Amino acid sequence: MIKSHKQLTASLLVSAVIVAGLGVSAPGNAAAASSPSNSVMVAAVGQTAVIEASVRLRSTPSTNGEVVKYLQKGDQVQILAQPNSYWFQVKTADGSVGYTSTGDKYISVISSSVDTPTAPTAQTGTIKYGVNLRITPSTSGKVLRLLKKGEQVQLLAQPNSYWYQILTSDGSIGYISSSDQYTSFAGINGGTGTPTPPPAPIPPISTPGASAQIESVISAGMGYLGTPYEFGSSRYNTSTFDCSDFIRQIFIDAVNLKLPADSRQQGDWVKSNSTVVTSISGLKRGDLMFFMDYKGTSASAYEGIDKSKARISHVAIYLGDGQILHTYSVASGGVKVDKLSASWMNRFLYGGSVIR
């Protein structure tokens, strides 16, 4: 029998009411919960929970979030937050932080006696220099994205003296270095109040995200090939460069990271934020190289010099295979790629990475 338009509409409305009464949720949220039952947990922040069945730990509270790792049955986790009824934000025993389903098939709360974060929460800070946001508190953690100067972030926790867990304005949660080179939080590192001592440097580790940023920096530098040299060049235009102005500009162009204005300050910055490399064979592509004054082409001219105390007079970026990208004189033709001649090797003091 063919129903009229009004009858069909009425039937659909009745069906909708019945579905709502049965508690059937929207497809997206049902998928987020990933549980055969509609039962979800509501837990207090700081409680400990146990994983009941293998479940994904994701970078964001969404089934589209990047999978950080798989949690296995029997794993214990700390509940950090519950942004909605479908997701818990949890911290694992190895320090990984992410989101997992609240479905009771996957997780159950066992206690409320857990450690609390060591850093104050709900503090807002500002990114001072470009820094990588990582999934885990480790330089080997996958890079979610680069946070740029001026971005506002919220401090969630400080798992150790080297890392902050933060929330960005676009809702991403991850870890950044706690060095005061990168952020300023009220009452913590460079903000109003009593600052904490800067943490010990963390050796940078090349990751896919960092490698891509390094290539962007080098690409930006190659775009200036032939730009004339000028000692003491203006830091407000790119018509001419001296060595440190060139290095500073390409990091601004590529990753919005503003290094200090001169080569000696850049050398100090690398010492404070990276692992110093004194052997050319230990350098990686994209590392900065710092050199002392020219004293001639003979190796004997540099004998007896305490290079740990020598004054930096030049900076370049290492390209690998014995090549450097830099600028150092009008006569040389401005920005160029050079081979590491014996003279440059004799003048080399140390190097190190900028991109973490």
Coordinates of C-alpha atoms in Angstrom, one line a residue:
M1 CA 0.0 0.0 0.0
I2 CA 1.4 3.4 -0.9
K3 CA 1.4 5.9 2.0
S4 CA 0.7 9.6 1.5
H5 CA 3.4 12.2 1.9
K6 CA 1.9 13.2 5.3
Q7 CA 1.8 9.6 6.5
L8 CA 5.4 9.0 5.5
T9 CA 6.5 12.1 7.3
A10 CA 4.7 11.1 10.4
S11 CA 6.2 7.6 10.4
L12 CA 9.7 9.1 10.1
L13 CA 9.1 11.4 13.0
V14 CA 7.8 8.5 15.2
S15 CA 10.9 6.5 14.2
A16 CA 13.2 9.3 15.2
V17 CA 11.5 9.6 18.6
I18 CA 11.9 5.9 19.2
V19 CA 15.6 6.0 18.2
A20 CA 16.2 8.9 20.5
G21 CA 14.4 7.1 23.4
L22 CA 16.6 4.1 22.9
G23 CA 19.7 6.3 23.3
V24 CA 21.3 5.6 19.9
S25 CA 24.0 8.2 19.4
A26 CA 25.3 9.9 16.3
P27 CA 27.5 7.7 14.1
G28 CA 30.6 9.8 14.6
N29 CA 30.3 9.7 18.4
A30 CA 29.4 6.0 18.4
A31 CA 32.6 5.4 16.4
A32 CA 34.6 7.5 18.8
A33 CA 33.4 5.4 21.8
S34 CA 34.2 2.2 19.9
S35 CA 32.3 0.1 22.4
P36 CA 29.5 -2.5 21.8
S37 CA 27.6 -1.0 24.7
N38 CA 26.5 2.6 25.3
S39 CA 28.0 2.6 28.7
V40 CA 30.8 5.2 29.2
M41 CA 32.8 6.1 32.2
V42 CA 32.9 9.5 33.9
A43 CA 36.1 9.7 36.0
A44 CA 37.9 12.4 38.0
V45 CA 41.2 13.8 36.8
G46 CA 44.0 12.1 38.7
Q47 CA 42.4 8.6 38.9
T48 CA 44.3 5.5 37.8
A49 CA 42.7 3.1 35.3
V50 CA 43.5 -0.2 33.8
I51 CA 43.2 -1.2 30.2
E52 CA 40.7 -4.1 29.7
A53 CA 41.4 -4.8 26.0
S54 CA 43.8 -3.6 23.3
V55 CA 42.9 0.0 22.3
R56 CA 44.5 2.8 20.4
L57 CA 46.1 5.8 22.1
R58 CA 45.5 8.8 19.8
S59 CA 47.1 12.3 19.6
T60 CA 43.7 14.0 19.5
P61 CA 40.2 13.1 20.9
S62 CA 39.0 11.8 17.5
T63 CA 39.0 8.6 15.5
N64 CA 41.0 10.7 12.9
G65 CA 43.7 11.4 15.5
E66 CA 47.2 10.0 14.9
V67 CA 47.8 6.7 16.6
V68 CA 50.5 7.3 19.2
K69 CA 50.7 3.6 20.3
Y70 CA 48.5 0.6 21.2
L71 CA 47.6 0.1 24.8
Q72 CA 47.5 -3.5 25.9
K73 CA 45.3 -5.3 28.4
G74 CA 46.6 -4.9 31.9
D75 CA 48.4 -1.6 31.2
Q76 CA 47.8 1.1 33.9
V77 CA 47.2 4.7 32.9
Q78 CA 46.6 8.0 34.7
I79 CA 43.5 9.9 33.6
L80 CA 44.5 13.5 32.9
A81 CA 41.2 14.8 31.5
Q82 CA 37.9 13.9 30.0
P83 CA 37.0 16.4 27.2
N84 CA 33.7 14.7 26.5
S85 CA 31.8 11.4 27.3
Y86 CA 33.7 9.5 24.5
W87 CA 37.3 10.2 25.3
F88 CA 39.8 10.1 28.2
Q89 CA 43.1 11.9 28.0
V90 CA 45.5 9.5 29.7
K91 CA 49.2 9.2 30.6
T92 CA 50.9 5.8 30.2
A93 CA 53.7 4.4 32.4
D94 CA 56.3 5.3 29.8
G95 CA 55.1 9.0 29.8
S96 CA 53.1 8.9 26.6
V97 CA 50.0 11.1 26.6
G98 CA 47.0 10.8 24.3
Y99 CA 43.4 10.0 24.1
T100 CA 41.6 6.7 24.4
S101 CA 38.0 5.5 24.4
T102 CA 35.9 5.8 27.6
G103 CA 34.0 2.6 26.7
D104 CA 34.0 0.1 29.6
K105 CA 35.0 -2.6 27.2
Y106 CA 38.4 -0.9 27.0
I107 CA 39.1 0.8 30.3
S108 CA 38.1 0.7 34.0
V109 CA 38.9 3.0 36.9
I110 CA 40.7 1.3 39.8
S111 CA 41.7 4.1 42.2
S112 CA 42.1 7.8 42.7
S113 CA 45.5 7.7 44.4
V114 CA 48.0 9.0 41.8
D115 CA 50.7 11.6 41.4
T116 CA 49.6 15.0 40.2
P117 CA 51.5 17.0 37.6
T118 CA 54.5 18.9 38.9
A119 CA 53.7 22.1 37.0
P120 CA 50.8 24.5 37.7
T121 CA 47.9 24.0 35.3
A122 CA 45.7 26.5 33.3
Q123 CA 48.6 28.9 32.8
T124 CA 48.7 30.7 29.5
G125 CA 52.0 31.3 27.8
T126 CA 53.5 32.7 24.6
I127 CA 55.8 31.1 22.1
K128 CA 59.0 33.1 21.9
Y129 CA 60.8 31.2 19.2
G130 CA 59.7 28.5 16.8
V131 CA 59.7 25.1 18.5
N132 CA 58.4 21.6 17.6
L133 CA 55.3 20.3 19.2
R134 CA 55.8 16.5 19.8
I135 CA 53.5 13.6 20.6
T136 CA 55.7 12.4 23.4
P137 CA 58.2 14.1 25.8
S138 CA 61.2 13.1 23.8
T139 CA 63.3 14.5 21.0
S140 CA 62.5 11.2 19.1
G141 CA 58.8 11.9 19.5
K142 CA 56.9 12.4 16.3
V143 CA 56.5 16.1 15.4
L144 CA 52.9 17.3 15.2
R145 CA 53.8 20.7 13.9
L146 CA 56.0 23.7 14.4
L147 CA 54.7 26.3 16.9
K148 CA 55.5 29.8 15.7
K149 CA 56.5 32.9 17.6
G150 CA 53.5 34.7 19.1
E151 CA 51.3 31.7 19.4
Q152 CA 49.3 31.4 22.7
V153 CA 49.4 28.0 24.5
Q154 CA 48.1 26.6 27.8
L155 CA 50.4 24.7 30.2
L156 CA 48.8 21.4 31.2
A157 CA 51.7 19.6 33.0
Q158 CA 55.4 19.3 33.3
P159 CA 56.4 15.6 33.3
N160 CA 60.1 16.4 34.0
S161 CA 62.5 19.4 33.9
Y162 CA 62.9 19.2 30.1
W163 CA 59.4 19.2 28.8
Y164 CA 56.1 21.0 29.1
Q165 CA 52.8 19.4 28.0
I166 CA 50.7 22.2 26.4
L167 CA 47.4 22.8 24.7
T168 CA 47.5 25.0 21.6
S169 CA 44.8 27.4 20.3
D170 CA 43.7 24.9 17.7
G171 CA 43.2 22.2 20.3
S172 CA 46.4 20.2 19.7
I173 CA 48.0 18.7 22.8
G174 CA 51.7 17.8 22.9
Y175 CA 55.1 18.4 24.3
I176 CA 57.6 21.2 23.8
S177 CA 61.0 21.9 25.3
S178 CA 60.8 23.7 28.7
S179 CA 63.8 25.9 27.8
D180 CA 63.0 29.6 28.3
Q181 CA 64.4 30.2 24.8
Y182 CA 61.0 29.0 23.5
T183 CA 58.2 30.0 25.8
S184 CA 57.3 32.5 28.5
F185 CA 54.8 31.5 31.2
A186 CA 53.7 33.8 34.0
G187 CA 55.7 33.0 37.1
I188 CA 57.8 30.4 35.3
N189 CA 60.4 31.0 32.6
G190 CA 60.9 34.7 31.8
G191 CA 57.3 35.7 32.7
T192 CA 56.4 37.8 35.7
G193 CA 57.3 36.1 39.0
T194 CA 60.2 34.0 40.0
P195 CA 61.8 32.2 37.0
T196 CA 62.9 28.6 37.3
P197 CA 66.5 27.6 36.3
P198 CA 66.8 26.6 32.6
P199 CA 67.0 22.9 32.1
A200 CA 70.1 21.1 30.9
P201 CA 70.3 21.0 27.1
I202 CA 68.7 18.0 25.3
P203 CA 70.7 16.5 22.4
P204 CA 68.7 17.2 19.2
I205 CA 67.8 14.1 17.3
S206 CA 67.0 14.2 13.6
T207 CA 63.4 13.2 13.0
P208 CA 61.3 13.2 9.8
G209 CA 59.7 16.5 10.9
A210 CA 63.0 18.1 11.9
S211 CA 64.7 16.9 8.6
A212 CA 61.9 18.6 6.6
Q213 CA 62.4 21.8 8.4
I214 CA 66.2 21.7 7.9
E215 CA 65.7 21.2 4.2
S216 CA 63.3 24.2 4.2
V217 CA 66.0 26.3 5.9
I218 CA 68.6 25.2 3.3
S219 CA 66.2 25.8 0.5
A220 CA 65.6 29.3 1.8
G221 CA 69.3 29.9 1.9
M222 CA 69.8 28.7 -1.7
G223 CA 67.2 31.2 -2.7
Y224 CA 69.6 34.0 -1.7
L225 CA 72.6 32.7 -3.7
G226 CA 74.5 35.7 -5.1
T227 CA 73.0 38.2 -2.7
P228 CA 75.8 40.8 -2.1
Y229 CA 77.8 40.9 1.1
E230 CA 77.8 43.9 3.4
F231 CA 79.4 43.9 6.8
G232 CA 76.9 45.0 9.4
S233 CA 74.0 44.7 7.0
S234 CA 70.6 45.8 8.0
R235 CA 68.4 43.2 9.8
Y236 CA 65.3 44.7 8.3
N237 CA 65.8 43.9 4.6
T238 CA 67.4 41.2 2.5
S239 CA 69.2 43.3 -0.2
T240 CA 72.6 42.5 1.4
F241 CA 73.8 40.2 4.2
D242 CA 76.8 39.6 6.4
C243 CA 77.3 36.1 7.7
S244 CA 75.1 36.2 10.8
D245 CA 72.4 38.2 9.2
F246 CA 72.1 35.6 6.4
I247 CA 71.9 32.7 8.9
R248 CA 69.3 34.6 11.0
Q249 CA 67.2 35.4 7.9
I250 CA 66.9 31.9 6.5
F251 CA 65.7 30.5 9.8
I252 CA 63.1 33.3 10.0
D253 CA 62.0 32.6 6.4
A254 CA 61.8 28.8 6.7
V255 CA 60.6 28.1 10.3
N256 CA 59.9 31.5 11.8
L257 CA 62.7 31.1 14.3
K258 CA 64.6 34.3 15.1
L259 CA 68.2 33.6 16.2
P260 CA 70.3 36.3 17.8
A261 CA 71.7 39.0 15.5
D262 CA 75.4 38.3 15.5
S263 CA 77.6 35.2 15.1
R264 CA 78.9 35.2 18.7
Q265 CA 75.4 35.3 20.2
Q266 CA 74.3 32.6 17.7
G267 CA 77.2 30.5 19.0
D268 CA 76.1 31.0 22.6
W269 CA 72.6 30.1 21.6
V270 CA 73.7 26.8 20.1
K271 CA 75.8 26.1 23.2
S272 CA 72.7 26.7 25.4
N273 CA 70.2 24.8 23.3
S274 CA 72.1 22.0 21.5
T275 CA 75.0 19.6 21.8
V276 CA 78.3 21.2 20.8
V277 CA 80.2 19.3 18.1
T278 CA 83.9 20.1 17.9
S279 CA 84.8 17.6 15.1
I280 CA 83.7 18.3 11.5
S281 CA 83.1 14.6 11.0
G282 CA 80.4 14.8 13.7
L283 CA 78.4 17.5 12.0
K284 CA 75.0 16.8 10.4
R285 CA 73.4 18.5 7.4
G286 CA 71.8 21.8 8.6
D287 CA 74.1 22.3 11.6
L288 CA 75.6 25.7 12.1
M289 CA 79.4 26.0 12.0
F290 CA 81.4 28.7 13.9
F291 CA 84.9 29.9 12.9
M292 CA 87.6 32.0 14.5
D293 CA 89.6 34.8 12.8
Y294 CA 91.7 34.1 9.7
K295 CA 95.4 33.7 10.5
G296 CA 96.7 32.3 7.2
T297 CA 96.5 29.1 5.2
S298 CA 99.1 27.2 7.2
A299 CA 97.9 24.8 9.9
S300 CA 100.9 25.9 12.0
A301 CA 99.4 29.4 12.3
Y302 CA 96.6 27.9 14.4
E303 CA 98.7 25.7 16.7
G304 CA 98.6 26.4 20.4
I305 CA 95.3 28.3 20.2
D306 CA 92.8 27.4 22.8
K307 CA 89.8 27.1 20.6
S308 CA 87.4 26.9 23.5
K309 CA 88.3 30.5 24.3
A310 CA 88.7 31.8 20.7
R311 CA 86.5 34.6 19.5
I312 CA 83.9 33.7 16.9
S313 CA 84.1 35.8 13.7
H314 CA 82.1 33.8 11.2
V315 CA 79.2 31.4 10.9
A316 CA 78.0 29.1 8.1
I317 CA 75.5 26.3 7.6
Y318 CA 76.8 22.8 6.9
L319 CA 75.4 21.1 3.8
G320 CA 77.1 17.8 4.2
D321 CA 79.8 16.2 2.0
G322 CA 82.3 18.9 3.0
Q323 CA 80.2 21.8 1.7
I324 CA 79.0 25.0 3.5
L325 CA 76.5 27.7 2.6
H326 CA 77.5 31.2 3.8
T327 CA 78.6 34.7 2.9
Y328 CA 81.8 36.3 4.0
S329 CA 83.2 39.1 1.7
V330 CA 82.3 41.4 -1.2
A331 CA 85.1 39.9 -3.3
S332 CA 83.8 36.3 -2.8
G333 CA 80.5 37.2 -4.6
G334 CA 78.2 37.2 -1.6
V335 CA 76.0 34.2 -0.6
K336 CA 77.6 31.1 -2.1
V337 CA 78.3 27.4 -1.5
D338 CA 81.9 26.6 -0.7
K339 CA 84.0 23.5 -0.1
L340 CA 85.5 23.2 3.4
S341 CA 89.1 24.1 2.4
A342 CA 92.0 23.5 4.8
S343 CA 91.8 27.2 5.8
W344 CA 88.2 26.9 6.9
M345 CA 88.9 23.6 8.7
N346 CA 91.8 25.2 10.6
R347 CA 89.5 28.0 11.7
F348 CA 86.6 25.8 12.8
L349 CA 85.7 26.1 16.5
Y350 CA 82.5 24.1 16.9
G351 CA 79.0 23.5 15.5
G352 CA 75.6 22.3 16.5
S353 CA 72.0 21.9 15.5
V354 CA 69.3 24.6 15.7
I355 CA 66.3 22.5 14.7
R356 CA 65.3 20.0 17.4

